[in-house]
Coordinates of C-alpha atoms in Angstrom, one line a residue:
Chain A
X315 CA -14.4 -14.4 -12.6
X316 CA -13.2 -17.7 -12.7
X317 CA -9.8 -18.6 -13.5
X318 CA -8.6 -21.9 -15.0
X319 CA -5.0 -20.9 -15.2
X320 CA -4.7 -19.8 -11.6
X321 CA -3.0 -23.1 -10.4
X322 CA 0.2 -22.6 -12.1
X323 CA 3.2 -22.3 -9.4
X324 CA 3.8 -18.7 -10.2
X325 CA 0.5 -17.2 -9.2
X326 CA -0.2 -19.1 -6.1
X327 CA 0.6 -16.8 -3.2
X328 CA 2.0 -18.4 -0.3
X329 CA 0.7 -15.8 2.3
X330 CA -2.9 -16.0 1.0
X331 CA -2.6 -19.9 1.2
X332 CA -1.2 -19.6 4.9
X333 CA -4.2 -17.6 5.7
X334 CA -6.6 -20.1 4.4
X335 CA -5.0 -23.0 6.0
X336 CA -4.7 -21.4 9.3
X337 CA -8.5 -20.3 9.1
X338 CA -9.1 -24.0 8.4
X339 CA -7.4 -24.8 11.9
X340 CA -4.3 -26.3 10.5
X341 CA -1.1 -25.5 12.6
X342 CA 1.5 -23.9 10.2
X343 CA 4.9 -22.7 9.7
X344 CA 6.2 -20.2 7.4
X345 CA 10.0 -20.5 6.0
X346 CA 11.6 -17.6 4.6
X347 CA 14.8 -17.2 2.7
X348 CA 16.8 -14.6 4.6
X349 CA 20.3 -14.8 3.0
X350 CA 22.0 -16.2 0.1
X351 CA 25.5 -16.4 -0.8
X352 CA 26.9 -17.4 -4.4
X353 CA 24.4 -19.0 -6.9
X354 CA 21.3 -19.6 -5.3
X355 CA 18.0 -20.9 -6.8
X356 CA 15.5 -18.7 -5.1
X357 CA 15.9 -15.1 -4.3
X358 CA 15.9 -13.5 -0.7
X359 CA 12.1 -13.3 0.6
X360 CA 11.1 -16.4 -1.0
X361 CA 8.6 -18.4 1.0
X362 CA 7.1 -21.6 1.7
X363 CA 4.3 -22.4 4.0
X364 CA 4.0 -26.1 5.8
X365 CA 1.6 -27.5 7.9
X366 CA 1.8 -30.1 10.7
X367 CA 1.4 -33.0 8.3
X368 CA 4.3 -32.0 6.1
X369 CA 1.9 -30.4 3.3
X370 CA 3.6 -27.5 1.9
X371 CA 3.1 -24.7 -0.9
X372 CA 5.7 -22.4 -2.2
X373 CA 9.5 -22.7 -2.6
X374 CA 12.7 -21.7 -1.0
X375 CA 15.2 -23.4 -3.1
X376 CA 13.2 -24.8 -6.2
X377 CA 13.3 -28.3 -4.9
X378 CA 16.9 -28.8 -3.3
X379 CA 16.4 -28.4 0.3
X380 CA 12.3 -28.3 0.7
X381 CA 12.4 -31.8 2.3
X382 CA 14.7 -30.9 5.0
X383 CA 12.7 -27.6 5.8
X384 CA 9.5 -29.2 6.0
X385 CA 11.2 -31.9 8.5
X386 CA 12.5 -29.0 10.5
X387 CA 9.1 -27.0 10.2
X388 CA 7.4 -29.9 12.2
X389 CA 9.6 -29.2 15.1
X390 CA 9.0 -25.5 15.0
X391 CA 5.3 -26.0 14.8
X392 CA 5.5 -28.5 17.8
X393 CA 7.6 -26.5 20.1
X394 CA 6.8 -23.0 18.7
X395 CA 10.1 -21.6 18.6
X396 CA 11.6 -20.0 15.5
X397 CA 14.6 -21.6 14.0
X398 CA 17.4 -20.6 11.6
X399 CA 18.6 -23.0 8.9
X400 CA 21.5 -23.0 6.7
X401 CA 22.3 -25.0 3.7
X402 CA 25.3 -25.1 1.5
X403 CA 27.8 -27.2 -0.1
X404 CA 30.3 -26.6 3.1
X405 CA 27.5 -28.3 5.0
X406 CA 27.6 -32.2 4.8
X407 CA 23.7 -32.4 5.8
X408 CA 23.0 -29.8 3.1
X409 CA 25.0 -31.7 0.5
X410 CA 23.1 -34.9 1.4
X411 CA 19.9 -33.0 0.6
X412 CA 21.4 -31.5 -2.5
X413 CA 21.9 -27.9 -3.0
X414 CA 24.0 -28.9 -5.8
X415 CA 24.2 -25.4 -7.5
X416 CA 27.1 -24.5 -5.3
X417 CA 25.4 -21.7 -3.1
X418 CA 24.4 -21.4 0.4
X419 CA 21.1 -20.2 1.8
X420 CA 19.7 -19.2 5.1
X421 CA 16.2 -19.9 6.0
X422 CA 14.2 -18.5 8.8
X423 CA 11.2 -20.8 10.0
X424 CA 8.5 -19.6 12.2
X425 CA 5.2 -20.8 13.4
X426 CA 2.2 -18.7 13.1
X427 CA -0.2 -18.5 16.2
Chain B
X872 CA 4.5 -14.6 13.5
X873 CA 1.3 -13.7 15.1
X874 CA -2.0 -14.6 13.1
X875 CA -3.0 -10.8 13.0
X876 CA 0.4 -10.1 11.1
X877 CA -0.4 -13.0 8.5
X878 CA -3.8 -11.5 8.3
X879 CA -2.7 -8.1 7.6
X880 CA -0.3 -9.4 4.8
X881 CA -2.9 -11.3 3.2
X882 CA -5.4 -8.4 3.3
X883 CA -2.7 -6.0 1.7
X884 CA -2.3 -8.5 -1.2
X885 CA -6.3 -8.6 -1.7
X886 CA -6.2 -4.8 -1.8
X887 CA -3.1 -4.5 -4.0
X888 CA -1.1 -2.4 -1.5
X889 CA 2.7 -2.8 -1.1
X890 CA 3.8 -3.9 2.4
X891 CA 7.0 -5.0 4.3
X892 CA 7.2 -7.7 6.8
X893 CA 9.6 -6.5 9.5
X894 CA 10.9 -9.4 11.5
X895 CA 13.2 -9.3 14.6
X896 CA 15.2 -12.3 14.3
X897 CA 16.3 -12.1 17.8
X898 CA 13.3 -11.6 19.6
X899 CA 11.0 -13.3 17.0
X900 CA 8.4 -10.4 16.7
X901 CA 6.8 -9.3 13.3
X902 CA 5.1 -6.0 12.4
X903 CA 3.7 -4.9 8.9
X904 CA 4.6 -1.3 7.4
X905 CA 2.6 -0.2 4.7
X906 CA 4.1 1.9 1.9
X907 CA 1.7 5.1 2.8
X908 CA 2.6 4.8 6.5
X909 CA 4.2 7.6 8.1
X910 CA 8.0 6.4 8.7
X911 CA 9.4 9.4 10.3
X912 CA 9.5 8.2 13.7
X913 CA 10.6 4.7 12.7
X914 CA 14.2 3.8 13.3
X915 CA 14.3 1.6 10.2
X916 CA 12.5 4.3 8.1
X917 CA 15.1 5.1 5.5
X918 CA 16.0 1.6 5.0
X919 CA 12.3 0.7 4.5
X920 CA 11.6 3.4 2.2
X921 CA 14.7 2.0 0.2
X922 CA 13.4 -1.4 0.2
X923 CA 9.9 -0.2 -1.1
X924 CA 11.7 1.4 -4.1
X925 CA 13.9 -1.5 -5.0
X926 CA 11.4 -4.2 -4.2
X927 CA 14.3 -6.3 -2.7
X928 CA 14.0 -8.2 0.5
X929 CA 16.9 -8.5 2.8
X930 CA 18.6 -8.7 6.3
X931 CA 19.8 -5.8 8.1
X932 CA 22.0 -5.3 11.2
X933 CA 20.5 -3.0 14.0
X934 CA 21.6 -2.0 17.2
X935 CA 19.6 -4.9 18.9
X936 CA 20.5 -7.5 16.3
X937 CA 19.5 -9.0 12.9
X938 CA 16.2 -7.8 11.4
X939 CA 14.6 -9.3 8.1
X940 CA 12.6 -7.2 5.8
X941 CA 10.2 -9.1 3.5
X942 CA 8.9 -6.8 1.1
X943 CA 5.7 -7.8 -0.7
X944 CA 4.6 -5.9 -3.8
X945 CA 1.1 -6.7 -5.5
X946 CA 1.1 -9.2 -7.8
X947 CA 1.6 -7.8 -11.4
X948 CA -1.4 -7.4 -13.7
X949 CA -1.8 -7.2 -17.1
X950 CA -4.9 -5.4 -19.0
X951 CA -5.3 -6.3 -22.3
X952 CA -7.3 -3.8 -24.7
X953 CA -9.0 -5.9 -27.3
X954 CA -10.0 -9.5 -27.4
X955 CA -8.2 -10.1 -30.6
X956 CA -6.2 -13.0 -31.8
X957 CA -3.2 -11.8 -30.3
X958 CA -4.8 -11.7 -27.0
X959 CA -6.1 -15.3 -27.5
X960 CA -2.3 -16.3 -27.2
X961 CA -1.2 -13.6 -24.9
X962 CA -3.6 -14.3 -22.0
X963 CA -3.0 -17.9 -21.3
X964 CA 1.1 -17.0 -21.7
X965 CA 1.0 -14.2 -19.3
X966 CA -1.0 -16.2 -16.7
X967 CA 1.7 -18.9 -16.9
X968 CA 4.2 -16.1 -16.5
X969 CA 2.4 -15.0 -13.2
X970 CA 0.6 -12.2 -14.3
X971 CA -3.0 -11.7 -13.4
X972 CA -4.6 -11.1 -16.9
X973 CA -7.8 -8.9 -17.6
X974 CA -9.2 -8.8 -21.1
X975 CA -11.5 -5.8 -22.1
X976 CA -13.4 -5.4 -25.6
X977 CA -16.7 -3.6 -26.2
X978 CA -17.3 -5.7 -29.4
X979 CA -19.2 -8.6 -28.0
X980 CA -18.4 -10.7 -31.2
X981 CA -14.6 -10.7 -30.0
X982 CA -15.1 -10.8 -26.3
X983 CA -17.1 -14.3 -26.1
X984 CA -16.3 -16.6 -23.8
X985 CA -15.9 -19.2 -26.4
X986 CA -12.8 -17.4 -27.6
X987 CA -11.4 -17.0 -24.2
X988 CA -12.4 -20.0 -22.1
X989 CA -11.8 -19.3 -18.2
X990 CA -10.4 -15.9 -18.8
X991 CA -11.0 -12.8 -16.8
X992 CA -13.0 -11.1 -19.8
X993 CA -15.0 -8.0 -19.8
X994 CA -17.3 -7.4 -23.0
X995 CA -17.5 -3.8 -22.1
X996 CA -15.9 -0.2 -22.7
X997 CA -12.6 -0.1 -21.0
X998 CA -13.6 3.2 -19.1
X999 CA -16.6 1.1 -17.4
X1000 CA -14.3 -1.8 -16.4
X1001 CA -11.4 0.5 -15.3
X1002 CA -13.6 2.8 -13.2
X1003 CA -14.4 -0.2 -11.0
X1004 CA -10.8 -1.8 -11.1
X1005 CA -8.4 1.1 -11.4
X1006 CA -5.1 1.0 -13.2
X1007 CA -2.1 1.4 -10.8
X1008 CA 1.7 1.2 -11.1
X1009 CA 1.8 -2.6 -10.7
X1010 CA -0.4 -3.0 -13.7
X1011 CA 0.8 -3.3 -17.5
X1012 CA -1.7 -2.4 -20.3
X1013 CA -1.6 -3.4 -23.9
X1014 CA -3.7 -1.8 -26.3
X1015 CA -4.3 -4.2 -29.5
X1016 CA -7.7 -3.5 -31.0
X1017 CA -6.2 -1.1 -33.6
X1018 CA -9.4 1.0 -33.0
X1019 CA -8.7 4.5 -31.4
X1020 CA -12.2 4.7 -30.3
X1021 CA -11.4 1.7 -27.9
X1022 CA -7.5 2.1 -27.5
X1023 CA -7.1 5.9 -26.6
X1024 CA -8.9 6.4 -23.5
X1025 CA -7.4 3.5 -21.4
X1026 CA -4.0 4.5 -22.9
X1027 CA -4.3 8.0 -21.6
X1028 CA -5.6 6.5 -18.0
X1029 CA -2.6 4.0 -18.1
X1030 CA -0.2 6.8 -18.6
X1031 CA -1.9 8.9 -15.9
X1032 CA -2.0 5.9 -13.4
X1033 CA 1.7 5.5 -14.0
X1034 CA 1.4 1.6 -15.2
X1035 CA 4.8 0.0 -15.3
X1036 CA 4.2 -0.8 -18.9
X1037 CA 2.0 0.7 -21.7
X1038 CA 2.2 -0.8 -25.3
X1039 CA 0.2 -0.2 -28.2
X1040 CA -0.2 -2.1 -31.6
X1041 CA 0.4 -0.2 -34.8
X1042 CA 3.0 1.1 -37.0
X1043 CA 5.1 4.3 -36.4
X1044 CA 2.7 6.1 -38.8
X1045 CA -0.3 4.9 -36.7
X1046 CA 1.4 5.8 -33.5
X1047 CA 2.3 9.3 -34.7
X1048 CA -1.4 9.8 -35.3
X1049 CA -2.1 8.6 -31.9
X1050 CA 0.2 10.7 -30.2
X1051 CA -1.7 13.7 -31.6
X1052 CA -5.0 12.5 -30.5
X1053 CA -3.5 11.6 -26.9
X1054 CA -2.4 15.3 -26.7
X1055 CA -5.9 16.3 -27.3
X1056 CA -6.7 14.2 -24.5
X1057 CA -4.3 16.3 -22.5
X1058 CA -1.4 13.9 -22.5
X1059 CA 1.8 15.5 -22.6
X1060 CA 4.4 14.2 -25.2
X1061 CA 6.9 13.8 -22.3
X1062 CA 4.3 11.1 -20.8
X1063 CA 3.3 9.7 -24.1
X1064 CA 6.7 8.9 -24.9
X1065 CA 6.2 6.2 -22.4
X1066 CA 4.1 4.2 -24.9
X1067 CA 6.1 1.1 -26.1
X1068 CA 5.2 1.3 -29.9
X1069 CA 5.3 -0.7 -32.2
X1070 CA 4.3 -2.9 -29.6
X1071 CA 6.8 -6.1 -28.4
X1072 CA 10.4 -6.6 -28.5
X1073 CA 11.9 -6.8 -31.9
X1074 CA 12.2 -10.4 -32.3
X1075 CA 10.8 -10.4 -35.8
X1076 CA 7.7 -11.8 -34.8
X1077 CA 4.8 -12.5 -37.4
X1078 CA 2.0 -14.8 -36.1
X1079 CA -0.4 -13.6 -33.3
X1080 CA 1.1 -16.2 -31.0
X1081 CA 4.7 -14.8 -31.8
X1082 CA 3.5 -11.3 -31.3
X1083 CA 2.2 -12.2 -28.0
X1084 CA 5.5 -13.8 -27.1
X1085 CA 7.2 -10.4 -28.2
X1086 CA 4.8 -8.3 -26.0
X1087 CA 4.9 -10.6 -22.8
X1088 CA 8.7 -10.2 -23.1
X1089 CA 8.5 -6.5 -23.2
X1090 CA 6.1 -6.7 -20.3
X1091 CA 8.5 -8.9 -18.1
X1092 CA 11.6 -6.5 -19.0
X1093 CA 9.4 -3.4 -17.9
X1094 CA 8.6 -5.3 -14.7
X1095 CA 12.0 -6.5 -13.7
X1096 CA 14.1 -3.5 -14.7
X1097 CA 11.4 -1.1 -13.3
X1098 CA 13.4 2.1 -12.1
X1099 CA 16.4 0.8 -13.7
X1100 CA 15.7 3.2 -16.6
X1101 CA 13.6 5.9 -17.3

């Protein structure tokens, strides 16, 4: 069955997209929210897939820190080692990328090989 | 993550099976646990069982370090019995809200592509369609034809399958008669009490589109508060 509505963000499954990208030979990393403190825009378990060119689908913060996560993911894809990222108001870097909701989040970024 | 782990996660999604991705944050290893897997010998068995029940992902501390449990439940579906005016509004709204929508109506005058462009639409009897794509606990069913010949059987099927939401259009009086008919189909009153009727949250909805909003709100409530009340 064809679906015209399927491009709404809510029903684009990050894992399905990650698999498609991998099958097409794109090098990818998956970022997962593993911990949140205070008010965080996306719940634990939220995921985002990034490729080596910085294209991404999904969200880990509703837009606040995606840019920084995508940049870190490029390193993870390049060296193959997973990385744990933390963003929050206490962190100056995080403040620059603007997690202005006052929460803190921890994000695990790993490549798929 | 290794590619076979990603493939297993993606396949579970296609097969509508609940899975948990278990990631060892110290070593970086990942493995996939299915809800149907035997967990007796699993050191994280109790935690995994609880996570399947709550649907919540989260971090746990183990003797060997921190482990992330990412819970993936099948995407919620909404099956609408009746390609009526309400369904024309409900289908696109529910898709935007993240539900996979299926519309079924054996009356071809109603179930026409022109009335439902791009929708997953079946001009057939519900029994035939549901035999191929069975209802499950991650599915909501809304019966809105007003016609017992069409509505009753899928309502009974939805209750038997444990659908997370079962709603039926019709007044209290209509519903009382429906419960009698469902009893004749072998549905106990204890089960048929789960049917939300009159359908939709009571927001004073009048137009078909407003009724669609009230139904969608009721479905979302049932999805998000699943297990919180009986």
